[in-house]
Short mmCIF file of C-alpha atoms in Angstrom, two decimals:
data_model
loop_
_atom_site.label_atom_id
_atom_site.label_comp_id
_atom_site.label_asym_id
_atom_site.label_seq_id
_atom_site.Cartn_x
_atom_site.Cartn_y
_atom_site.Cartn_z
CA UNK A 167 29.05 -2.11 14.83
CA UNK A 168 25.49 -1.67 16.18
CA UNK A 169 22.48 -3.91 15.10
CA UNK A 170 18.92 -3.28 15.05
CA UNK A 171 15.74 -5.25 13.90
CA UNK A 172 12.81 -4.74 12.10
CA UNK A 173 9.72 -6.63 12.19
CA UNK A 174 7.30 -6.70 9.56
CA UNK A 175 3.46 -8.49 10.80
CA UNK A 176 1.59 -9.21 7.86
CA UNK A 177 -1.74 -10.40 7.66
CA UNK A 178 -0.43 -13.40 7.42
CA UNK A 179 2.82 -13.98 8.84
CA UNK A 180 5.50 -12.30 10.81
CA UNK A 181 9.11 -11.79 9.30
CA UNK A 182 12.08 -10.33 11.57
CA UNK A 183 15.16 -8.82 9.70
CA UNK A 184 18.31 -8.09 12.04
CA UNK A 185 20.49 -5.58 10.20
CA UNK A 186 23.68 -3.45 10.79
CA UNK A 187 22.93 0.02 11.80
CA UNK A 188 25.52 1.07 9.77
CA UNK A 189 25.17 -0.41 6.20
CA UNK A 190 21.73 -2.10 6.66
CA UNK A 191 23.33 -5.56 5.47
CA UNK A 192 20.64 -7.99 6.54
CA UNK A 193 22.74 -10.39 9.06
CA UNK A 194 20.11 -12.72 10.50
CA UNK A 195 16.21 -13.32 10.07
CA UNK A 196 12.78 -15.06 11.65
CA UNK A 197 9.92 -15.74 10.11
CA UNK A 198 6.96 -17.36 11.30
CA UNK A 199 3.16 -17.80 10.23
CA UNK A 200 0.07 -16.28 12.23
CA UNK A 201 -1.67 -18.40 13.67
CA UNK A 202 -4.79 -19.05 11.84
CA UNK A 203 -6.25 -20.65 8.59
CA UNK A 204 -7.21 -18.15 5.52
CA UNK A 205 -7.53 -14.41 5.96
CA UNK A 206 -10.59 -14.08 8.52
CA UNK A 207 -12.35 -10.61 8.58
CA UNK A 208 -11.67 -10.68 12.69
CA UNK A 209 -8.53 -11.45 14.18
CA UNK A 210 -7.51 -11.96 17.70
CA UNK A 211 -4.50 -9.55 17.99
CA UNK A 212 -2.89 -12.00 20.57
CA UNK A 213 -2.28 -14.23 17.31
CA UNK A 214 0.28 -11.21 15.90
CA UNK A 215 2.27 -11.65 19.15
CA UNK A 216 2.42 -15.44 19.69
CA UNK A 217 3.64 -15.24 15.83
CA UNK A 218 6.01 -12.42 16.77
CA UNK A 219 7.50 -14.76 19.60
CA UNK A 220 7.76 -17.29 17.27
CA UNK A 221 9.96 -15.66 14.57
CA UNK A 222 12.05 -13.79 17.11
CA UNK A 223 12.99 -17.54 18.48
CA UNK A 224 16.54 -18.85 18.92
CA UNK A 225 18.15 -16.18 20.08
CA UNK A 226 16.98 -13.55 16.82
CA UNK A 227 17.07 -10.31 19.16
CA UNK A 228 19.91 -11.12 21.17
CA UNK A 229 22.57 -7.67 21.05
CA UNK A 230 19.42 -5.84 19.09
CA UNK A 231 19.90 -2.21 20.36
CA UNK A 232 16.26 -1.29 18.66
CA UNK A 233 13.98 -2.03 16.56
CA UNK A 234 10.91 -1.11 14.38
CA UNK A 235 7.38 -2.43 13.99
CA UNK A 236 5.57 -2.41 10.19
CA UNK A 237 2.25 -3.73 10.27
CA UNK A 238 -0.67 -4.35 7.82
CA UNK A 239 -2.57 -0.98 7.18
CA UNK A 240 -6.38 -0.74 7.81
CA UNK A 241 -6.41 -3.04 10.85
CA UNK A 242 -9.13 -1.92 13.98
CA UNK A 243 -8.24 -2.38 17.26
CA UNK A 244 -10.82 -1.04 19.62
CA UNK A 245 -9.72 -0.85 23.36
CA UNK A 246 -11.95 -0.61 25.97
CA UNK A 247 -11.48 1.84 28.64
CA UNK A 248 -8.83 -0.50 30.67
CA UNK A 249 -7.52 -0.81 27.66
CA UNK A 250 -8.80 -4.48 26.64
CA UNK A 251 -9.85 -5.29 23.12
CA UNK A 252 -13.49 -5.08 22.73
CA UNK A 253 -13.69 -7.29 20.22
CA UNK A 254 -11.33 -9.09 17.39
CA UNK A 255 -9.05 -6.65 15.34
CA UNK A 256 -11.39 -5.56 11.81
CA UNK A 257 -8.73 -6.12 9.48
CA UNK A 258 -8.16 -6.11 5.76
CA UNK A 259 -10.53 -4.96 2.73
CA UNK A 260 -13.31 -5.97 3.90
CA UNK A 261 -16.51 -5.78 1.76
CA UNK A 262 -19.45 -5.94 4.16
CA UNK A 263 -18.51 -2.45 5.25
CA UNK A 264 -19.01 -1.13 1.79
CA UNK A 265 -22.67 0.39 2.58
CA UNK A 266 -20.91 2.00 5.41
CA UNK A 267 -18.51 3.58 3.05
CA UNK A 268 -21.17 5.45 0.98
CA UNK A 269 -22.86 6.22 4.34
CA UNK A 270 -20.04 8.29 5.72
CA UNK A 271 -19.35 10.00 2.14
CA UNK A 272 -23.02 11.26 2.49
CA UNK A 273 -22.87 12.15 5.56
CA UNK A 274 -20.48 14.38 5.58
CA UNK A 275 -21.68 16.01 1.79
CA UNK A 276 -19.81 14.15 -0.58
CA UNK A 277 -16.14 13.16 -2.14
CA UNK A 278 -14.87 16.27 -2.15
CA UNK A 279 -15.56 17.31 1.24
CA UNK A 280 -13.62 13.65 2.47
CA UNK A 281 -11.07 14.73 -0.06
CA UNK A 282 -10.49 18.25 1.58
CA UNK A 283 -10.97 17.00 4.85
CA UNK A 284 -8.05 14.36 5.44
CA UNK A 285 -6.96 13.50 1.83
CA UNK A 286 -8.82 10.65 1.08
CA UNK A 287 -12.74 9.61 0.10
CA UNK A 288 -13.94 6.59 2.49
CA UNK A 289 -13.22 2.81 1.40
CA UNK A 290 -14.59 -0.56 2.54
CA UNK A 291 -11.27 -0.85 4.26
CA UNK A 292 -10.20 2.33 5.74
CA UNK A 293 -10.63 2.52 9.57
CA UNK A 294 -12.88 4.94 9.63
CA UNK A 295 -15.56 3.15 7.85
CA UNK A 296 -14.81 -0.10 10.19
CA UNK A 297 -15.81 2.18 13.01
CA UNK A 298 -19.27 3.07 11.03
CA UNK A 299 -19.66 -0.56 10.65
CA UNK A 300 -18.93 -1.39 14.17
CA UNK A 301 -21.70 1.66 14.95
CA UNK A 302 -24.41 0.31 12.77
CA UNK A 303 -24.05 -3.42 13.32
CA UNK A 304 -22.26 -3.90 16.82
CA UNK A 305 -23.76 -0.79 18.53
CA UNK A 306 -22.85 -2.53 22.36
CA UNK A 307 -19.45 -2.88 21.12
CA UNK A 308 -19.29 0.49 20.11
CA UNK A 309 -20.48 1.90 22.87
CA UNK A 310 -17.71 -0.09 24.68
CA UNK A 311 -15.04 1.38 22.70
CA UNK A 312 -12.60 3.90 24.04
CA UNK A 313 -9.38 3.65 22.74
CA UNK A 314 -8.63 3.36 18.59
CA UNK A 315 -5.50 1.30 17.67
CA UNK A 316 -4.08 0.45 14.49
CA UNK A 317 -2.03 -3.21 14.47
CA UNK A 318 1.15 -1.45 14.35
CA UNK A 319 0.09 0.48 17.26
CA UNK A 320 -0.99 -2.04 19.12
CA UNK A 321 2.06 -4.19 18.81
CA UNK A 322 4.61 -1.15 19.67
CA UNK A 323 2.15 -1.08 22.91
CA UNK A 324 1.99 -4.19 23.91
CA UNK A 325 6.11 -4.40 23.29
CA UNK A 326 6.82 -1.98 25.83
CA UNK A 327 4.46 -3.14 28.40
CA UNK A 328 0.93 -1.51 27.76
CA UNK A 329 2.69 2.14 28.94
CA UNK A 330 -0.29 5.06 29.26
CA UNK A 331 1.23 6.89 26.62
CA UNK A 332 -0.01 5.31 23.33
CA UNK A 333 1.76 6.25 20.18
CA UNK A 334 1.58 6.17 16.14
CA UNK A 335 2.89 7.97 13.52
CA UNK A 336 2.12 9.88 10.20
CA UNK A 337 2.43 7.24 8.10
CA UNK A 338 -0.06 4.83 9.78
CA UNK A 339 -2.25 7.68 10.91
CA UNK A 340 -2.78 9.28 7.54
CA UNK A 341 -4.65 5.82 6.55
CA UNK A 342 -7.13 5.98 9.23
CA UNK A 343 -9.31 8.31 7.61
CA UNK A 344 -9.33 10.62 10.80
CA UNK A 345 -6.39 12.13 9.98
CA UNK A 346 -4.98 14.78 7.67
CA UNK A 347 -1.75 14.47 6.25
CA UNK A 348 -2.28 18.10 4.59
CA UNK A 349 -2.61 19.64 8.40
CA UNK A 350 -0.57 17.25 10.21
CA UNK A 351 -3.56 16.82 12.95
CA UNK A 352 -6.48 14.07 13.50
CA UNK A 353 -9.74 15.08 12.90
CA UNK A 354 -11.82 13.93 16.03
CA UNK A 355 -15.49 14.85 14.80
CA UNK A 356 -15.19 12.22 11.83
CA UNK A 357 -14.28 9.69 14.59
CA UNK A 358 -17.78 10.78 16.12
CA UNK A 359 -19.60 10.72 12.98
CA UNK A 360 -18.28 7.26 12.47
CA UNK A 361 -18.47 5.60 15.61
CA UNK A 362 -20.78 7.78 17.20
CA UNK A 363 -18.81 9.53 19.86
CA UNK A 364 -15.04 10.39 20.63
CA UNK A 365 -12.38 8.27 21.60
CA UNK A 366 -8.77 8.35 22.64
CA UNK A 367 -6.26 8.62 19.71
CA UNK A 368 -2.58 7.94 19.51
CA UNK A 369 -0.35 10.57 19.54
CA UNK A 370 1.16 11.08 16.41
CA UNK A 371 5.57 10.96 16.73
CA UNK A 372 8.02 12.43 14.02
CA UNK A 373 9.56 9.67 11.79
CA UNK A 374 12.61 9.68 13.89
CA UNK A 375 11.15 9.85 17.24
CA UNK A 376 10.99 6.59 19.59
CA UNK A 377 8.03 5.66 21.21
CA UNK A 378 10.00 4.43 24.22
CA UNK A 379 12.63 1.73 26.03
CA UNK A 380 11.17 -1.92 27.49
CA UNK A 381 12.51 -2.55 30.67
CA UNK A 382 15.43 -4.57 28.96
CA UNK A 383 16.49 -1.26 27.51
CA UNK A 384 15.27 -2.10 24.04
CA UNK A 385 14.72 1.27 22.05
CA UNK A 386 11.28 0.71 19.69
CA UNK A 387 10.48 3.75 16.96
CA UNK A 388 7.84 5.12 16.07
CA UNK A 389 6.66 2.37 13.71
CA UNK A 390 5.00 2.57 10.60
CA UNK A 391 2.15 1.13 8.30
CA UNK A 392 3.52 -1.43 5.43
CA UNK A 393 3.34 0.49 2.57
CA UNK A 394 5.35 3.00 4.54
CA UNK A 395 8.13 0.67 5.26
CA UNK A 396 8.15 -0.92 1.97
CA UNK A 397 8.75 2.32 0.42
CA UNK A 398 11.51 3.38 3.11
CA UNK A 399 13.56 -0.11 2.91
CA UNK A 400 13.72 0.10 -0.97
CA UNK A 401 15.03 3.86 -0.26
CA UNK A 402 12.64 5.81 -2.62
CA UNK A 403 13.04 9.79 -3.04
CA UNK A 404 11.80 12.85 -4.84
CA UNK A 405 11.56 11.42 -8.47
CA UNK A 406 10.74 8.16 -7.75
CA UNK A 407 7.81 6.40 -7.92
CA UNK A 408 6.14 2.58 -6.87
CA UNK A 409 4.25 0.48 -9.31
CA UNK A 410 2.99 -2.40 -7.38
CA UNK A 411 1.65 -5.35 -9.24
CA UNK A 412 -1.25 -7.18 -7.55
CA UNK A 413 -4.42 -8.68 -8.43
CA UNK A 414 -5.22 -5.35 -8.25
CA UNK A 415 -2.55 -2.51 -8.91
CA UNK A 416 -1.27 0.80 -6.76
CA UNK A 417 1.14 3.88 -7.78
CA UNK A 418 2.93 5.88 -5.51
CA UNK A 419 5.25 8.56 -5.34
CA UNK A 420 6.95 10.34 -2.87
CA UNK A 421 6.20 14.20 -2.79
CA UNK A 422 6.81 17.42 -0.77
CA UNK A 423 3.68 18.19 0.27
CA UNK A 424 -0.06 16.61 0.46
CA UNK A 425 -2.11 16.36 -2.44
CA UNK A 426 -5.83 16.56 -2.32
CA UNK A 427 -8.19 15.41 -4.95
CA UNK A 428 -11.85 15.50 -4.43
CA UNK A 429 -12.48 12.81 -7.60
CA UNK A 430 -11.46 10.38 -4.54
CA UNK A 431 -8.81 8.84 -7.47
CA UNK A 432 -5.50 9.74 -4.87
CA UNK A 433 -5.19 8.53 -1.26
CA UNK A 434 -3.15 11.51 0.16
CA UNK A 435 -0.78 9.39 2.98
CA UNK A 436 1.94 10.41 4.63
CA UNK A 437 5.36 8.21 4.39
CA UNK A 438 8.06 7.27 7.16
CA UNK A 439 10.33 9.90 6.42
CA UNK A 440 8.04 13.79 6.89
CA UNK A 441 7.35 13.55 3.37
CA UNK A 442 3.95 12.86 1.78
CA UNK A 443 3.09 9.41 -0.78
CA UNK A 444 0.27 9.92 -2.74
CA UNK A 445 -1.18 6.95 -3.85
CA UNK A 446 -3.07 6.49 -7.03
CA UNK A 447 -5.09 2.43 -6.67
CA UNK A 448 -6.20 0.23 -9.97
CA UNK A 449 -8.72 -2.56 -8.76
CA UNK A 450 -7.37 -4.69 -12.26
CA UNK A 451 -3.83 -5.49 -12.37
CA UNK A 452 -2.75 -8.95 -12.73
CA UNK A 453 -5.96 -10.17 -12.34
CA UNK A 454 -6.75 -9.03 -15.69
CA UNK A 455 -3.35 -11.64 -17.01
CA UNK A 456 -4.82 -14.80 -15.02
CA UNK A 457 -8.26 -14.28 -17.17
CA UNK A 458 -6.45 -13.67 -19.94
CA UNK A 459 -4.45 -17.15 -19.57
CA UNK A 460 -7.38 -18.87 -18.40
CA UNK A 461 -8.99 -17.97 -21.80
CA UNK A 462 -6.08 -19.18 -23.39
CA UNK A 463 -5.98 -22.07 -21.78
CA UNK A 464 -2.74 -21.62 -20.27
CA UNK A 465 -1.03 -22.92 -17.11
CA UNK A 466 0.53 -19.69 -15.54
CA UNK A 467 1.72 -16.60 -16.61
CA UNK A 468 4.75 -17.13 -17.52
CA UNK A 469 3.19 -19.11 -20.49
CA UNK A 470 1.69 -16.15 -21.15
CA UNK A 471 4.29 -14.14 -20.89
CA UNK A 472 6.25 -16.54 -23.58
CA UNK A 473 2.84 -16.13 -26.22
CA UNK A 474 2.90 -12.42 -26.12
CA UNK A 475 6.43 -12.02 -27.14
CA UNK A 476 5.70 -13.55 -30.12
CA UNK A 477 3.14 -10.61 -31.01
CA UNK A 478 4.43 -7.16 -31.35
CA UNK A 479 3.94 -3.69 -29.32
CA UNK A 480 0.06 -2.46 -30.06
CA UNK A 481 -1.17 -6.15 -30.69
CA UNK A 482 -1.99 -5.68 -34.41
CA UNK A 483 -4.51 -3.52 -32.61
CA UNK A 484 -6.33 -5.47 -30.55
CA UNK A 485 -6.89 -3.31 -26.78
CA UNK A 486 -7.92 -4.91 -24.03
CA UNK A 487 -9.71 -1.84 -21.33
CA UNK A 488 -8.86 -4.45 -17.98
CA UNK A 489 -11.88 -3.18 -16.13
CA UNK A 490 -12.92 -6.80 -15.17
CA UNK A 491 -13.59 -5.88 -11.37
CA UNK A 492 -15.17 -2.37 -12.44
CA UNK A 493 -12.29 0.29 -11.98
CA UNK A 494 -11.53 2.98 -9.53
CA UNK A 495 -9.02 4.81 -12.11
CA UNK A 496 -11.20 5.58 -13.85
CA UNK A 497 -13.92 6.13 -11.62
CA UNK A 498 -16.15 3.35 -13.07
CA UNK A 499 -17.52 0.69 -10.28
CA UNK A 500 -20.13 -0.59 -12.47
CA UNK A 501 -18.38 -0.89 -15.27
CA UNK A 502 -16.81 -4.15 -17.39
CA UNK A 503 -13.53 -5.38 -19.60
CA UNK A 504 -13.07 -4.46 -23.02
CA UNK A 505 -11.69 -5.99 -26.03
CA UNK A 506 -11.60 -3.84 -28.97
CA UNK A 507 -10.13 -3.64 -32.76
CA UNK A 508 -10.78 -7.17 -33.36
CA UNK A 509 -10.36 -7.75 -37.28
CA UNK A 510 -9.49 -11.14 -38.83
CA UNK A 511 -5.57 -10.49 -38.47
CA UNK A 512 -5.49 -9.79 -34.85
CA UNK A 513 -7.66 -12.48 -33.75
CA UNK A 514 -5.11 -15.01 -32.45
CA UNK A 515 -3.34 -16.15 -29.03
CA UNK A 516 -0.49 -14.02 -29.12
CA UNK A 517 -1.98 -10.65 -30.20
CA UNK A 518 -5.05 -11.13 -27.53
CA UNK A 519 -1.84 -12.17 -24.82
CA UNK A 520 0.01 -9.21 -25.55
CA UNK A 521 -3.01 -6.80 -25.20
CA UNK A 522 -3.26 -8.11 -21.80
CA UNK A 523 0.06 -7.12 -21.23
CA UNK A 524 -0.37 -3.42 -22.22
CA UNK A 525 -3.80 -3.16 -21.14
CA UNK A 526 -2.53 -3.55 -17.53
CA UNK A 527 0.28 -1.42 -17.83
CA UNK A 528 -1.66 1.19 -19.50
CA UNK A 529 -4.53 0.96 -17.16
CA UNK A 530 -0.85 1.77 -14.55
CA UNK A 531 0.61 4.52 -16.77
CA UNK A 532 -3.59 6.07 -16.69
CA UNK A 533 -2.82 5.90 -12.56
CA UNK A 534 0.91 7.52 -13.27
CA UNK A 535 -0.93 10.51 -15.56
CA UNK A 536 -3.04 11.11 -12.31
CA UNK A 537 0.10 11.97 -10.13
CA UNK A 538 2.34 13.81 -13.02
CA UNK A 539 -1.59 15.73 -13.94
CA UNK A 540 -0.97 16.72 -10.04
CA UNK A 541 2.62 18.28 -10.38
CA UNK A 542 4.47 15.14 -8.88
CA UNK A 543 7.78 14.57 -10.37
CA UNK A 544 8.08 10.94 -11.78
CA UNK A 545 11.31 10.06 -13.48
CA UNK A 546 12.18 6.82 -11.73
CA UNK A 547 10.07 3.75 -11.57
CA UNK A 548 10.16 0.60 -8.74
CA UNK A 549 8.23 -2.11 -10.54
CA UNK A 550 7.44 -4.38 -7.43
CA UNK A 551 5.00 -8.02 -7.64
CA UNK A 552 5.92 -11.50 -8.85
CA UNK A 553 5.12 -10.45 -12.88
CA UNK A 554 7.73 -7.57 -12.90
CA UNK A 555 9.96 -10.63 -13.24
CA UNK A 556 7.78 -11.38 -16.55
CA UNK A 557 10.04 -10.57 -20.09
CA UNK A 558 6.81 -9.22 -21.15
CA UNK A 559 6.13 -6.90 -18.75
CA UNK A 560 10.05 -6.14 -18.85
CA UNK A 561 9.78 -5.17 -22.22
CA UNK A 562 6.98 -2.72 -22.59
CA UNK A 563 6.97 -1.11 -18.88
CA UNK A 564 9.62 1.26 -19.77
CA UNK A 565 8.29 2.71 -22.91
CA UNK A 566 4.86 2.67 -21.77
CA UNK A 567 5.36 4.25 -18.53
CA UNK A 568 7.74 6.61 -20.17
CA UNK A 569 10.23 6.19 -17.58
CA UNK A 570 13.35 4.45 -16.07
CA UNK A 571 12.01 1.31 -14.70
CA UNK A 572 13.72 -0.26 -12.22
CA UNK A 573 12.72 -4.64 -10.68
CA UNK A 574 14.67 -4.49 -7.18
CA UNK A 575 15.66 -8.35 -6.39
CA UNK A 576 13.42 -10.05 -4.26
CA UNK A 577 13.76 -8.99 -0.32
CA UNK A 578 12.13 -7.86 2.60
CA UNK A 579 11.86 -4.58 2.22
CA UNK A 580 9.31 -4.01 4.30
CA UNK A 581 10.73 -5.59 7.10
CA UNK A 582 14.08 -3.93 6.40
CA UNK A 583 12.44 -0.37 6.16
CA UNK A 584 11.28 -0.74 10.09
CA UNK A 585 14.78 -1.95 10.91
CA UNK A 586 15.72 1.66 8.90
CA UNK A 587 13.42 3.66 11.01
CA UNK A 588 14.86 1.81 14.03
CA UNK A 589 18.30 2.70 13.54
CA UNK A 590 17.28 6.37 12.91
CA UNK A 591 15.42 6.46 15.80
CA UNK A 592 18.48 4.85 17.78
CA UNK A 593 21.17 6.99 16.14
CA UNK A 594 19.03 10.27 17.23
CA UNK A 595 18.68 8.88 20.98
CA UNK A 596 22.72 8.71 20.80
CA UNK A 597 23.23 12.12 18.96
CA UNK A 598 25.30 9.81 15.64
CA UNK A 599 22.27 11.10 13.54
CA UNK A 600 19.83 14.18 12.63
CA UNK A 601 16.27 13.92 13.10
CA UNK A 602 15.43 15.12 9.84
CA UNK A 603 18.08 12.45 7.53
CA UNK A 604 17.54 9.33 8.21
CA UNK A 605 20.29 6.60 8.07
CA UNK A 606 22.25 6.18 4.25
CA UNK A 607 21.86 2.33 3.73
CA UNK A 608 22.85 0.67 0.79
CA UNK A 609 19.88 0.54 -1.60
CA UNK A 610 17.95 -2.18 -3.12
CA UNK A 611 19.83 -4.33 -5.67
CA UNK A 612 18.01 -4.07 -8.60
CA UNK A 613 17.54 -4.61 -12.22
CA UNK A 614 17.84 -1.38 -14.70
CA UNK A 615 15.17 -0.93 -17.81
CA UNK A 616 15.69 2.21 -19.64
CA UNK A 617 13.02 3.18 -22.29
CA UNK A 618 15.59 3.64 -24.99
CA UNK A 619 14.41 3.98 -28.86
CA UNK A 620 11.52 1.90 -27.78
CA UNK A 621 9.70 5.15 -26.23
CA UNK A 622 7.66 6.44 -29.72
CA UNK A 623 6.65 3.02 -29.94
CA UNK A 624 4.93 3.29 -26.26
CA UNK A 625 3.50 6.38 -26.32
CA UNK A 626 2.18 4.97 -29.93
CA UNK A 627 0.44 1.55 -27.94
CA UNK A 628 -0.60 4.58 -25.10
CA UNK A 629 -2.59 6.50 -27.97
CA UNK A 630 -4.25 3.60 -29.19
CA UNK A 631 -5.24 2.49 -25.57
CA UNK A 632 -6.24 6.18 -24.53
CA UNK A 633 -9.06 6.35 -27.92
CA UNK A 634 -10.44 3.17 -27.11
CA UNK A 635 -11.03 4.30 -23.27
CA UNK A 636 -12.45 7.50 -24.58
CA UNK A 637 -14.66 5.70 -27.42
CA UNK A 638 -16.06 3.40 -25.02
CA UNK A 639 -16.21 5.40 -21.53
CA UNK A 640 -15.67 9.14 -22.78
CA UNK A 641 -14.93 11.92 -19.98
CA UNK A 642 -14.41 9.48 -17.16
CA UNK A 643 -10.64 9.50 -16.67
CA UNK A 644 -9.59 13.22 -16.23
CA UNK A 645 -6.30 13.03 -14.77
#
């Protein structure tokens, strides 16, 4: 019995899974917090590995034979020419590089040109419009910069000594915004339009490649952005999909090839496996339920959840269009929330609680339409978040979605998804495994929701929804 790890850094903490190559059975784990209050816009990177030291204390990694690295997506770390950060890591979703966003869009003639280009139209917190931002407002410390990391990068680097060979792979690459997921290759004159000249890219490694041995003889894979590990530890396929319930909500699916859409509505990534994962984002998810039980004046959502049981499906027609944080499916940044068919029966706690419900999920199933509009084959749903756990999200998901819908337990799948790619890429070095299949673990445990007789009585709630969003806002969703 071999054993492998797989280390998930966060933007806030670092978690450490030790699992058996074989069966993936988690057998030991470390966690430990970054060090530093609230989620700055600038991070040191040393703070990932004195947190990564941390977790892997006691003893963790002792008999590990490999391991993977996940890492938060969108994090910048420019190198200088030696190879020394020029400044802090530009990490997260961050907001002051939003006029840098639409900058890059223009420059290059628009959302369909970004679309065609590498998959995906320029956000606030894509690399490539960090390096605009660094251009326009740090222009010394772009000058400086000569090397392009992302954090998962970085930390597979610095883990086998700062070699000169400096890897990545598809998935983490095909976030960056310099690189197409369609062609397989970076795009080197958006890092100049960006940043203002070239600089030295990773090389891009196949899913079951390693990126190399430390001295100890510890083998380290390729590595792999978060939602790329996420989707490989819960084991996700052809068929399935990812409903991910934040503040703000995301779809994915995993699909043969790379999908282009120059609305800018689907991030074309790549995942950990040579497949593709489009990815379809809401910016209102369960932000939309904490208004809604702050209206109320309830405590939490599961209060909530508890008042809109006691309505039924379509709310005695009250809809509620969740667009509190202007939406991005559809394309409306400007726009507001909307309550609509308020009549004298409807207007009460539980009806305006359950058309939170729905109007969330519906505002998902509009994100769904935009992927099955594209040819990707949905039949399976992973409901991940907190409020999957919620009865009534539980017991409208299914028919609304129009799908299997399936809650996996609470685990770290992330985490566990590295420690997958690290036992691929160990069972390859060894000849046990083909490059192209990764490892068979045992998947998620998980809780079962089939749509049952309840399915006319979602797509019924989904017709109601869909003529209130074309009353109020007609022609803008178009999946």
């Amino acid at each position: 019995m071999g054993i492998v790890a797989g280390l998930d850094s966060s933007p806030d903490f670092t978690r450490i899974v030790v699992c058996d190559t074989d069966t993936g059975a988690v057998l030991r784990q470390g966690y430990a917090p970054h060090p530093v209050e609230g989620r700055p816009s600038d991070v040191d990177p040393q703070v990932w590995l004195l947190s990564l030291g941390e977790a892997a204390g006691g003893g963790l990694l002792e008999g590990v034979q490999a391991i993977g690295v996940s890492s938060q997506q969108n994090a910048v770390v420019p190198l200088d020419a030696q190879g020394n950060t020029v400044r802090p890591a530009m990490v997260g979703g961050d907001k002051r590089a939003q006029v840098a966003a639409a900058d890059l869009v223009d420059a290059l003639g628009g959302r369909e040109a970004w679309a065609q280009a590498v998959g995906s139209v320029p956000q606030a917190a894509q690399p490539v419009t960090k390096l605009r931002w660094l251009a326009k407002n740090e222009p010394e410390n772009a000058l400086r910069t000569a090397v392009l990391l992302q954090a998962h990068d970085w930390l597979v680097w610095q883990l086998l000594g700062r070699p000169v060979r400096r890897t990545t792979d598809r998935g983490g690459a095909s976030g960056t915004g310099y690189w197409s997921a369609a062609t397989g290759a970076y795009r080197p004159d958006l890092v100049e339009l960006a940043l203002g000249h070239q600089a030295v890219l990773p090389e891009v490694i196949g899913p079951s490649d390693a990126a190399g041995t430390t001295p100890e003889g510890l083998l380290i894979s390729a590595g792999t952005g978060e939602t790329m590990a996420a989707a490989f530890g819960l084991g996700i396929g052809l068929g399935d999909a990812v409903v991910s319930l934040g503040a703000s909500g995301s779809v994915m699916a995993v699909h043969p090839e790379a999908l282009t859409d120059q609305s800018g509505m689907i991030t074309s990534l790549a995942d950990a496996t040579g497949m593709h994962l489009p990815v379809v984002t809401t910016l209102n998810a369960v932000r939309a339920l904490r208004g809604a039980a702050e209206l109320l004046g309830l405590p939490d959502l599961e209060s909530l959840s508890e008042l809109a049981m006691k309505s039924t499906p379509g709310a005695h027609g009250l809809v509620l269009l969740p667009y509190l944080e202007g939406e991005r499916t559809p394309n409306l940044p400007h726009t507001a929330g909307t309550l609509a068919g308020l009549r004298r029966e409807s207007m009460k706690p539980e009806h305006l609680a359950r058309a939170a419900f729905e109007g969330m999920l519906c505002g998902l199933a509009d994100a769904l339409d935009v992927l099955r509009g594209r040819g990707v084959d949905v039949r399976r749903i992973f409901l991940l978040g907190p409020a999957a756990e919620l009865p009534a999200v539980q017991a409208s998901a299914p028919s609304l979605f129009g799908a299997q819908v399936v809650v996996p337990q609470p685990a770290d799948y992330t985490a566990i998804g590295a420690a997958r790619q690290a036992a691929w890429a160990l069972g390859v070095s060894q000849g046990t495994l083909d490059p192209r299949t990764p490892p068979a673990w045992q998947g998620a445990a998980a809780q079962v929701l089939e749509p049952g007789e309840e399915l006319a009585v979602g797509q019924a709630v989904r017709q109601q929804y869909t003529a209130v969003r074309e009353q109020t806002h007609p022609g803008a969703f178009r999946p």
